[in-house]
Coordinates of C-alpha atoms and ligand atoms in Angstrom, one line a residue:
M1375 CA 115.3 -69.7 172.4
S1376 CA 118.3 -69.9 175.2
E1377 CA 118.5 -73.0 177.2
Q1378 CA 117.8 -71.3 180.2
Q1379 CA 114.4 -70.1 178.9
N1380 CA 113.3 -74.0 178.1
A1381 CA 114.1 -74.5 182.1
P1382 CA 111.0 -75.7 183.7
L1383 CA 109.5 -73.3 186.2
A1384 CA 109.8 -73.9 189.7
L1385 CA 107.1 -76.8 190.6
T1386 CA 105.4 -74.2 193.1
Q1387 CA 105.0 -71.4 190.3
L1388 CA 101.4 -70.7 189.3
G1389 CA 100.9 -70.2 186.0
D1390 CA 98.0 -67.1 185.8
D1391 CA 95.3 -69.4 184.6
E1392 CA 96.2 -71.5 187.6
R1393 CA 97.1 -68.9 190.3
M1394 CA 93.6 -67.5 189.6
F1395 CA 91.8 -70.9 190.1
R1396 CA 93.5 -71.7 193.5
G1397 CA 92.3 -67.9 194.5
T1398 CA 88.6 -69.1 193.6
V1399 CA 88.6 -72.3 195.0
R1400 CA 90.2 -71.0 198.6
Q1401 CA 88.0 -68.2 198.7
F1402 CA 84.9 -70.4 197.8
A1403 CA 86.2 -73.3 200.6
A1404 CA 86.4 -70.1 203.2
E1405 CA 83.2 -68.8 202.5
R1406 CA 81.1 -71.6 201.6
I1407 CA 82.5 -74.8 202.8
A1408 CA 83.8 -73.7 205.8
P1409 CA 80.7 -72.3 207.9
L1410 CA 79.3 -75.9 207.3
V1411 CA 82.1 -78.0 208.3
R1412 CA 81.2 -79.1 212.2
E1413 CA 77.3 -79.8 211.3
M1414 CA 77.8 -81.8 208.2
D1415 CA 81.0 -83.7 210.4
E1416 CA 78.3 -84.1 212.7
A1417 CA 75.0 -85.1 210.9
Q1418 CA 77.6 -87.4 208.9
Q1419 CA 76.2 -85.8 205.8
M1420 CA 76.8 -83.7 203.1
D1421 CA 75.7 -80.5 202.2
Q1422 CA 73.2 -80.6 199.0
G1423 CA 73.3 -77.5 198.2
L1424 CA 77.2 -77.6 198.5
V1425 CA 77.2 -80.4 195.8
R1426 CA 75.1 -78.1 193.7
Q1427 CA 77.7 -75.2 194.2
L1428 CA 80.6 -77.3 193.2
F1429 CA 79.0 -78.3 190.3
E1430 CA 77.8 -74.8 189.4
L1431 CA 81.8 -73.7 190.1
G1432 CA 82.8 -76.1 187.6
L1433 CA 84.7 -78.1 190.5
M1434 CA 82.9 -82.0 189.4
G1435 CA 84.4 -81.6 186.0
I1436 CA 87.4 -80.0 185.9
Q1437 CA 89.1 -82.2 183.5
V1438 CA 85.8 -83.0 181.7
P1439 CA 86.7 -81.5 177.8
E1440 CA 84.7 -78.2 177.0
E1441 CA 83.1 -80.0 174.2
Y1442 CA 81.3 -82.4 176.8
G1443 CA 80.3 -79.0 179.1
G1444 CA 83.2 -79.5 181.2
A1445 CA 85.7 -77.1 182.2
G1446 CA 88.4 -78.6 180.1
G1447 CA 91.1 -78.1 182.8
S1448 CA 94.6 -79.9 183.7
F1449 CA 95.1 -82.6 186.1
F1450 CA 97.3 -80.3 188.2
E1451 CA 94.1 -78.0 188.6
A1452 CA 92.5 -80.5 189.7
V1453 CA 94.8 -81.4 192.5
L1454 CA 94.5 -77.9 193.2
A1455 CA 91.2 -78.1 193.8
V1456 CA 91.4 -81.2 196.2
E1457 CA 94.4 -79.4 198.0
E1458 CA 92.6 -76.0 198.7
I1459 CA 89.3 -77.4 199.8
S1460 CA 91.0 -80.4 201.9
A1461 CA 92.5 -77.5 203.8
V1462 CA 88.9 -76.7 204.9
D1463 CA 87.3 -79.6 205.0
P1464 CA 88.7 -83.2 203.5
S1465 CA 85.2 -84.7 203.4
V1466 CA 84.6 -82.6 200.7
G1467 CA 88.2 -82.8 199.1
V1468 CA 87.5 -86.6 198.3
L1469 CA 84.4 -85.9 197.2
V1470 CA 85.6 -83.6 194.7
D1471 CA 88.6 -85.9 194.2
V1472 CA 86.7 -89.2 193.5
Q1473 CA 84.4 -87.4 191.1
N1474 CA 87.6 -86.2 189.5
T1475 CA 90.5 -88.0 189.8
L1476 CA 88.7 -91.6 189.5
C1477 CA 85.5 -91.4 187.9
V1478 CA 85.7 -88.2 185.1
N1479 CA 89.4 -89.8 184.4
A1480 CA 88.1 -93.1 184.0
L1481 CA 85.2 -92.1 181.6
A1482 CA 87.6 -89.9 179.7
R1483 CA 90.0 -92.2 179.0
W1484 CA 88.2 -95.7 178.5
A1485 CA 84.6 -94.5 177.2
T1486 CA 83.4 -95.2 173.8
E1487 CA 82.2 -91.9 172.1
E1488 CA 78.6 -92.8 172.9
Q1489 CA 79.4 -93.1 176.7
K1490 CA 81.2 -90.3 176.7
R1491 CA 77.9 -88.3 175.0
R1492 CA 76.0 -89.4 177.7
W1493 CA 77.8 -89.5 180.9
L1494 CA 80.4 -86.7 180.8
P1495 CA 77.9 -84.1 180.9
R1496 CA 76.1 -85.1 183.5
L1497 CA 79.5 -85.6 185.2
A1498 CA 80.5 -82.0 184.9
A1499 CA 76.4 -80.4 185.4
D1500 CA 75.0 -82.7 188.3
T1501 CA 75.7 -86.2 188.7
V1502 CA 78.1 -87.4 191.4
G1503 CA 80.0 -90.7 190.3
A1504 CA 81.7 -93.3 192.7
Y1505 CA 84.1 -95.9 191.9
A1506 CA 83.6 -99.6 193.2
L1507 CA 86.4 -101.5 193.5
S1508 CA 86.8 -102.9 197.2
E1509 CA 84.9 -106.0 199.0
A1510 CA 85.0 -107.5 202.2
S1511 CA 87.5 -109.9 201.0
S1512 CA 89.6 -107.8 198.4
G1513 CA 90.9 -104.9 199.8
S1514 CA 94.7 -104.6 199.5
D1515 CA 94.8 -107.5 197.1
A1516 CA 91.7 -105.7 195.1
F1517 CA 92.0 -108.2 192.1
A1518 CA 90.4 -111.0 194.5
L1519 CA 87.4 -109.3 194.0
Q1520 CA 84.3 -112.4 193.8
T1521 CA 81.8 -109.8 192.3
R1522 CA 80.4 -111.4 189.7
A1523 CA 79.1 -110.7 186.0
V1524 CA 77.6 -113.4 183.8
R1525 CA 76.7 -112.4 180.0
R1526 CA 73.0 -112.8 179.6
G1527 CA 72.4 -112.3 175.7
D1528 CA 73.3 -108.4 175.1
D1529 CA 73.5 -107.8 178.6
Y1530 CA 75.7 -108.4 181.7
V1531 CA 73.9 -109.6 185.3
L1532 CA 76.0 -108.3 188.2
N1533 CA 75.9 -110.3 191.4
G1534 CA 77.7 -109.0 194.5
Q1535 CA 78.4 -106.8 197.3
K1536 CA 81.0 -103.8 197.2
L1537 CA 82.4 -102.3 200.1
W1538 CA 83.5 -99.0 201.6
I1539 CA 82.1 -96.9 198.8
T1540 CA 83.1 -93.3 198.7
N1541 CA 80.4 -91.1 197.5
A1542 CA 77.9 -94.0 197.2
K1543 CA 74.7 -91.7 199.0
E1544 CA 74.9 -89.2 196.6
A1545 CA 76.1 -90.8 193.4
G1546 CA 74.3 -91.2 190.2
L1547 CA 76.9 -93.2 188.3
F1548 CA 78.8 -96.1 189.8
V1549 CA 82.0 -97.5 188.1
V1550 CA 81.9 -100.7 189.4
F1551 CA 84.4 -103.7 189.0
A1552 CA 83.3 -107.3 188.6
T1553 CA 84.4 -110.6 186.8
V1554 CA 83.3 -112.4 184.2
D1555 CA 85.9 -115.1 184.6
P1556 CA 86.8 -115.9 187.8
A1557 CA 89.0 -118.8 186.6
A1558 CA 90.8 -116.1 184.7
G1559 CA 92.3 -114.2 187.8
Y1560 CA 92.7 -110.7 187.1
K1561 CA 92.4 -111.3 183.3
G1562 CA 88.6 -111.6 184.0
I1563 CA 88.0 -108.0 185.9
T1564 CA 85.5 -105.8 183.8
A1565 CA 84.4 -102.5 184.4
F1566 CA 80.7 -101.4 184.1
L1567 CA 79.0 -98.2 184.1
V1568 CA 76.1 -98.9 186.4
E1569 CA 73.3 -95.7 187.3
K1570 CA 71.8 -95.1 190.2
G1571 CA 68.5 -97.1 190.2
A1572 CA 69.6 -100.0 188.4
A1573 CA 66.7 -103.1 188.9
G1574 CA 69.1 -105.5 191.4
F1575 CA 71.5 -102.6 192.7
S1576 CA 70.6 -100.9 195.8
L1577 CA 72.9 -99.5 199.0
G1578 CA 73.3 -101.1 201.8
R1579 CA 74.9 -100.5 205.4
K1580 CA 76.5 -96.7 205.3
E1581 CA 79.6 -97.2 207.6
D1582 CA 80.0 -95.0 211.0
K1583 CA 83.6 -93.6 210.7
L1584 CA 86.5 -91.8 213.0
G1585 CA 87.1 -89.3 210.0
I1586 CA 85.6 -87.7 207.1
R1587 CA 82.4 -88.1 208.2
A1588 CA 80.5 -85.9 205.9
S1589 CA 81.9 -88.3 203.2
S1590 CA 79.4 -90.9 202.5
T1591 CA 81.2 -94.4 202.6
C1592 CA 78.5 -97.5 201.8
E1593 CA 78.4 -100.9 200.7
L1594 CA 76.5 -101.6 197.4
V1595 CA 74.4 -104.6 196.9
F1596 CA 73.9 -106.3 193.3
Q1597 CA 71.3 -108.9 193.1
D1598 CA 70.9 -110.4 189.5
C1599 CA 71.2 -106.5 188.8
V1600 CA 71.0 -106.0 184.8
V1601 CA 73.8 -103.4 182.9
P1602 CA 73.4 -103.0 179.2
G1603 CA 76.1 -104.3 177.3
N1604 CA 76.7 -101.1 176.1
Q1605 CA 77.6 -99.7 179.8
V1606 CA 81.1 -101.7 179.8
L1607 CA 83.6 -99.1 179.8
G1608 CA 86.8 -100.2 178.1
E1609 CA 87.5 -103.8 177.2
V1610 CA 85.7 -107.0 178.4
G1611 CA 88.7 -108.3 181.1
K1612 CA 90.9 -105.5 180.8
G1613 CA 88.8 -104.1 184.0
Y1614 CA 91.9 -104.5 185.8
K1615 CA 94.2 -102.1 183.7
I1616 CA 91.4 -99.4 184.2
A1617 CA 91.9 -100.1 188.1
I1618 CA 95.6 -99.7 188.2
E1619 CA 96.0 -96.7 185.9
T1620 CA 93.1 -94.8 187.7
L1621 CA 94.3 -95.5 191.3
N1622 CA 97.9 -94.7 190.1
E1623 CA 96.3 -91.0 189.3
G1624 CA 94.2 -91.0 191.9
R1625 CA 96.6 -91.5 194.6
I1626 CA 98.5 -87.8 193.5
G1627 CA 94.9 -87.0 194.8
I1628 CA 94.5 -88.5 197.9
G1629 CA 97.9 -86.9 198.1
A1630 CA 96.5 -83.7 197.4
Q1631 CA 93.9 -84.1 200.2
M1632 CA 96.6 -84.8 202.6
L1633 CA 98.5 -82.0 201.5
G1634 CA 95.7 -79.8 202.1
L1635 CA 94.7 -81.0 205.3
A1636 CA 98.5 -80.2 206.6
A1637 CA 98.4 -76.9 205.4
G1638 CA 94.8 -76.3 206.8
A1639 CA 95.9 -77.4 210.3
W1640 CA 99.1 -75.6 209.8
G1641 CA 97.1 -72.3 209.6
H1642 CA 95.1 -72.9 212.3
A1643 CA 98.1 -74.1 214.6
A1644 CA 100.3 -70.8 213.4
K1645 CA 97.1 -68.5 214.2
W1646 CA 96.3 -70.0 217.7
A1647 CA 100.2 -69.7 218.4
K1648 CA 100.3 -66.1 217.7
E1649 CA 97.2 -65.4 219.5
R1650 CA 97.0 -67.2 222.9
K1651 CA 99.2 -66.0 225.5
Q1652 CA 100.8 -67.8 228.5
F1653 CA 103.6 -66.3 230.8
G1654 CA 102.4 -62.9 229.5
K1655 CA 103.7 -63.8 226.0
A1656 CA 102.0 -65.2 222.9
L1657 CA 103.1 -68.8 222.2
V1658 CA 105.0 -68.1 218.8
E1659 CA 107.2 -66.2 220.7
F1660 CA 109.0 -69.2 222.5
Q1661 CA 111.6 -70.7 220.0
A1662 CA 110.3 -74.3 221.4
M1663 CA 106.9 -73.0 219.5
Q1664 CA 108.7 -71.2 216.1
F1665 CA 110.7 -74.6 215.5
Q1666 CA 107.9 -76.7 215.9
L1667 CA 105.3 -74.6 213.4
A1668 CA 109.1 -74.5 211.4
E1669 CA 109.7 -78.0 211.1
M1670 CA 105.7 -78.5 209.8
A1671 CA 105.8 -76.3 207.5
T1672 CA 109.0 -77.8 206.3
E1673 CA 107.4 -81.0 206.1
I1674 CA 104.0 -79.6 204.4
E1675 CA 106.6 -78.0 201.8
A1676 CA 107.9 -81.2 201.1
A1677 CA 104.9 -83.0 200.6
R1678 CA 103.5 -80.0 198.4
L1679 CA 106.6 -80.1 196.4
M1680 CA 106.0 -84.2 195.5
V1681 CA 102.4 -83.7 194.8
Y1682 CA 103.3 -81.2 192.5
N1683 CA 106.0 -82.7 190.8
A1684 CA 103.6 -86.1 190.3
A1685 CA 100.8 -84.0 188.9
R1686 CA 102.9 -81.7 186.7
L1687 CA 104.6 -85.2 185.1
K1688 CA 101.2 -86.9 185.0
D1689 CA 100.2 -83.6 182.7
E1690 CA 103.2 -83.8 180.6
G1691 CA 102.5 -87.5 180.0
L1692 CA 105.6 -88.5 181.6
D1693 CA 105.7 -91.6 183.7
F1694 CA 104.8 -90.6 187.3
L1695 CA 104.2 -94.3 188.9
K1696 CA 106.9 -93.8 191.5
E1697 CA 106.4 -90.2 192.3
A1698 CA 102.3 -90.8 192.9
A1699 CA 103.0 -94.0 195.3
M1700 CA 106.0 -91.6 196.9
C1701 CA 103.9 -88.5 197.2
K1702 CA 100.6 -90.2 198.4
Y1703 CA 103.2 -92.0 201.0
L1704 CA 104.7 -88.6 202.3
A1705 CA 101.8 -86.7 202.4
S1706 CA 99.5 -88.9 204.4
H1707 CA 102.5 -89.2 207.0
V1708 CA 102.8 -85.5 207.0
A1709 CA 99.1 -85.1 207.2
E1710 CA 99.0 -87.4 210.3
R1711 CA 101.9 -85.6 212.1
V1712 CA 100.8 -81.8 211.8
A1713 CA 97.6 -82.4 212.7
S1714 CA 98.7 -84.3 215.8
L1715 CA 101.1 -81.3 216.3
A1716 CA 98.4 -78.8 215.9
V1717 CA 96.1 -80.4 218.4
E1718 CA 99.2 -79.9 220.9
V1719 CA 99.7 -76.2 219.9
F1720 CA 96.0 -75.8 220.5
G1721 CA 96.2 -77.3 224.2
G1722 CA 92.8 -78.6 225.6
A1723 CA 91.5 -76.6 223.0
G1724 CA 92.7 -78.9 220.5
F1725 CA 91.1 -81.4 222.0
V1726 CA 87.4 -80.4 221.6
K1727 CA 85.5 -79.9 218.6
D1728 CA 84.9 -76.0 219.5
Y1729 CA 87.8 -76.0 217.2
P1730 CA 88.8 -77.3 213.7
V1731 CA 91.9 -79.3 214.5
E1732 CA 90.6 -81.9 216.5
K1733 CA 88.3 -83.2 213.4
L1734 CA 91.2 -82.6 210.9
Y1735 CA 93.6 -84.9 213.5
R1736 CA 90.9 -87.5 212.9
D1737 CA 90.5 -86.6 209.1
A1738 CA 94.0 -87.7 208.2
K1739 CA 94.0 -91.0 209.2
I1740 CA 92.4 -92.1 206.3
G1741 CA 95.2 -91.3 203.9
K1742 CA 97.3 -93.9 205.0
I1743 CA 94.0 -96.8 204.5
Y1744 CA 92.8 -95.8 201.0
E1745 CA 93.4 -96.0 197.6
G1746 CA 96.3 -98.3 198.6
T1747 CA 97.5 -98.5 202.4
S1748 CA 100.9 -96.9 203.0
F1749 CA 102.2 -100.6 202.9
I1750 CA 100.9 -100.6 199.4
Q1751 CA 102.7 -97.6 198.5
L1752 CA 105.7 -98.8 199.9
A1753 CA 105.5 -102.4 197.9
T1754 CA 104.9 -100.3 194.6
I1755 CA 108.1 -98.1 195.5
A1756 CA 110.0 -100.8 196.3
K1757 CA 109.4 -102.5 193.1
L1758 CA 110.5 -99.3 191.4
V1759 CA 113.6 -98.2 192.9
L1760 CA 115.3 -101.6 194.1
Ligands
FAD2591 C1 86.5 -94.4 204.3 C2 86.8 -94.9 203.2 C3 86.6 -94.9 202.0 C4 87.2 -95.7 200.8 N1 86.5 -95.8 199.4 C5 86.8 -96.6 198.8 C6 86.2 -96.7 197.2 O1 85.5 -95.4 197.1 N2 86.4 -97.2 196.5 C7 86.7 -98.6 196.8 O2 86.9 -99.4 195.8 N3 87.1 -98.5 198.0 C8 87.2 -97.9 198.8 N4 87.8 -97.8 199.9 C9 88.7 -99.0 200.5 C10 90.1 -98.9 200.8 O3 90.6 -98.6 199.6 C11 90.6 -100.4 201.3 O4 90.0 -100.3 202.7 C12 91.8 -100.2 201.2 O5 92.6 -100.9 199.7 C13 92.9 -101.4 202.3 O6 91.9 -102.6 202.0 P1 91.4 -103.5 203.5 O7 90.5 -102.4 204.5 O8 90.7 -104.7 202.9 O9 92.3 -103.4 204.3 P2 93.5 -105.1 204.4 O10 94.0 -105.5 202.6 O11 92.9 -106.3 204.8 O12 95.1 -104.5 205.4 C14 95.2 -104.6 206.1 C15 96.1 -104.3 206.7 O13 97.4 -105.1 205.9 C16 98.3 -104.5 205.5 N5 98.8 -105.4 203.9 C17 97.7 -106.1 203.1 N6 98.5 -106.6 202.4 C18 99.8 -106.7 202.6 C19 101.5 -106.8 202.0 N7 101.1 -107.7 201.0 N8 102.6 -106.7 202.5 C20 102.2 -105.8 204.3 N9 100.9 -105.7 204.2 C21 100.0 -105.5 203.9 C22 97.2 -103.3 204.7 O14 98.9 -102.3 204.6 C23 96.7 -102.9 206.2 O15 97.4 -102.5 207.1 C24 87.6 -96.8 201.1 C25 88.1 -97.2 202.3 C26 87.6 -96.2 203.5 C27 88.3 -96.5 205.0

């Protein structure tokens, strides 16, 4: 084979399977999600029928291997799904993102064979997952967590509270990080698989949020919650490694969520600019408007290249740490800027709930906060480039 034939494809060029997959998700988002967006946002509630459809379409177990009932897809496909869904509703985007890039991913990599046989088919079929690391006093400094796990016979007893847990209301399985030895610092952190309904485990307050309001964000409360020893995920004391590595990958998913949001907002703005007339012309005929839309499109393209590159590096088993942090940092910045400009393109109509850009503007803010704030991404990038 010549050297040229070995050259990698352009990043945004999709393979046949990828193109078909994206087309299916795009159509699903337009036909099934779009009509529910406003109602779910106002009710602060994910539509249960929609969650079922996401499972039926295989979008909740994209990377679950076929032998465990999943779609056996790539990480890149998970990223494509999050992007396409988030272009229509970033709340649904984060539901799919946490399921695939954090929960399924953590189990696929660290679960025992017995745990995989028990949980992966369910995660692919009907069980939503949640990922519980943050606490009131440990956000950016995640390893300062205080939830305690004490060994009792073959079991562990969990006590403490988790805060800000996405998908908590819908979830049947929680990946929970607790410490078996506070004196050991991060080396005490251990991951546990906790089932909904476990004795001593309950949901606390549900947050009333600025954006992604249909996505549930709740407190988790553990009061003498007994978790069987065979539900430790990975090794005792190695939970920090699971957290670091899953979040490194998860950041690409959030990059995809923000990329999708920006692309969605741009699409609405471009359509509006073509339809709305002022001074006897469509807005898009004014050069100032054209340049604004062109600049947004350029920023979106840059974010897309970075997100796709990070995802493809991950699928190839290559280093992607720097690229993951950079793509999340940039995509969340682009999403906030594009959504803000989209509101302006709509004028007064952009400021009211009758049009979709008002919600996307509110939804964009979270990209700079969760799975590592923008400052935390910059700290990671600085460590890697300096
Ligand atoms: C809607 C939502 C969903 C979430 N979902 C989940 C979830 O599913 N699971 C989960 O475990 N967590 C989740 N989180 C928690 C989220 O990851 C944290 O909120 C985030 O990591 C920031 O932590 P914090 O809120 O404690 O802010 P802090 O860590 O207190 O940060 C406050 C500010 O200080 C800055 N800062 C902190 N340290 C430094 C530093 N060293 N240098 C410079 N600046 C610094 C931060 O960048 C930020 O600007 C969610 C949060 C929200 C709002």
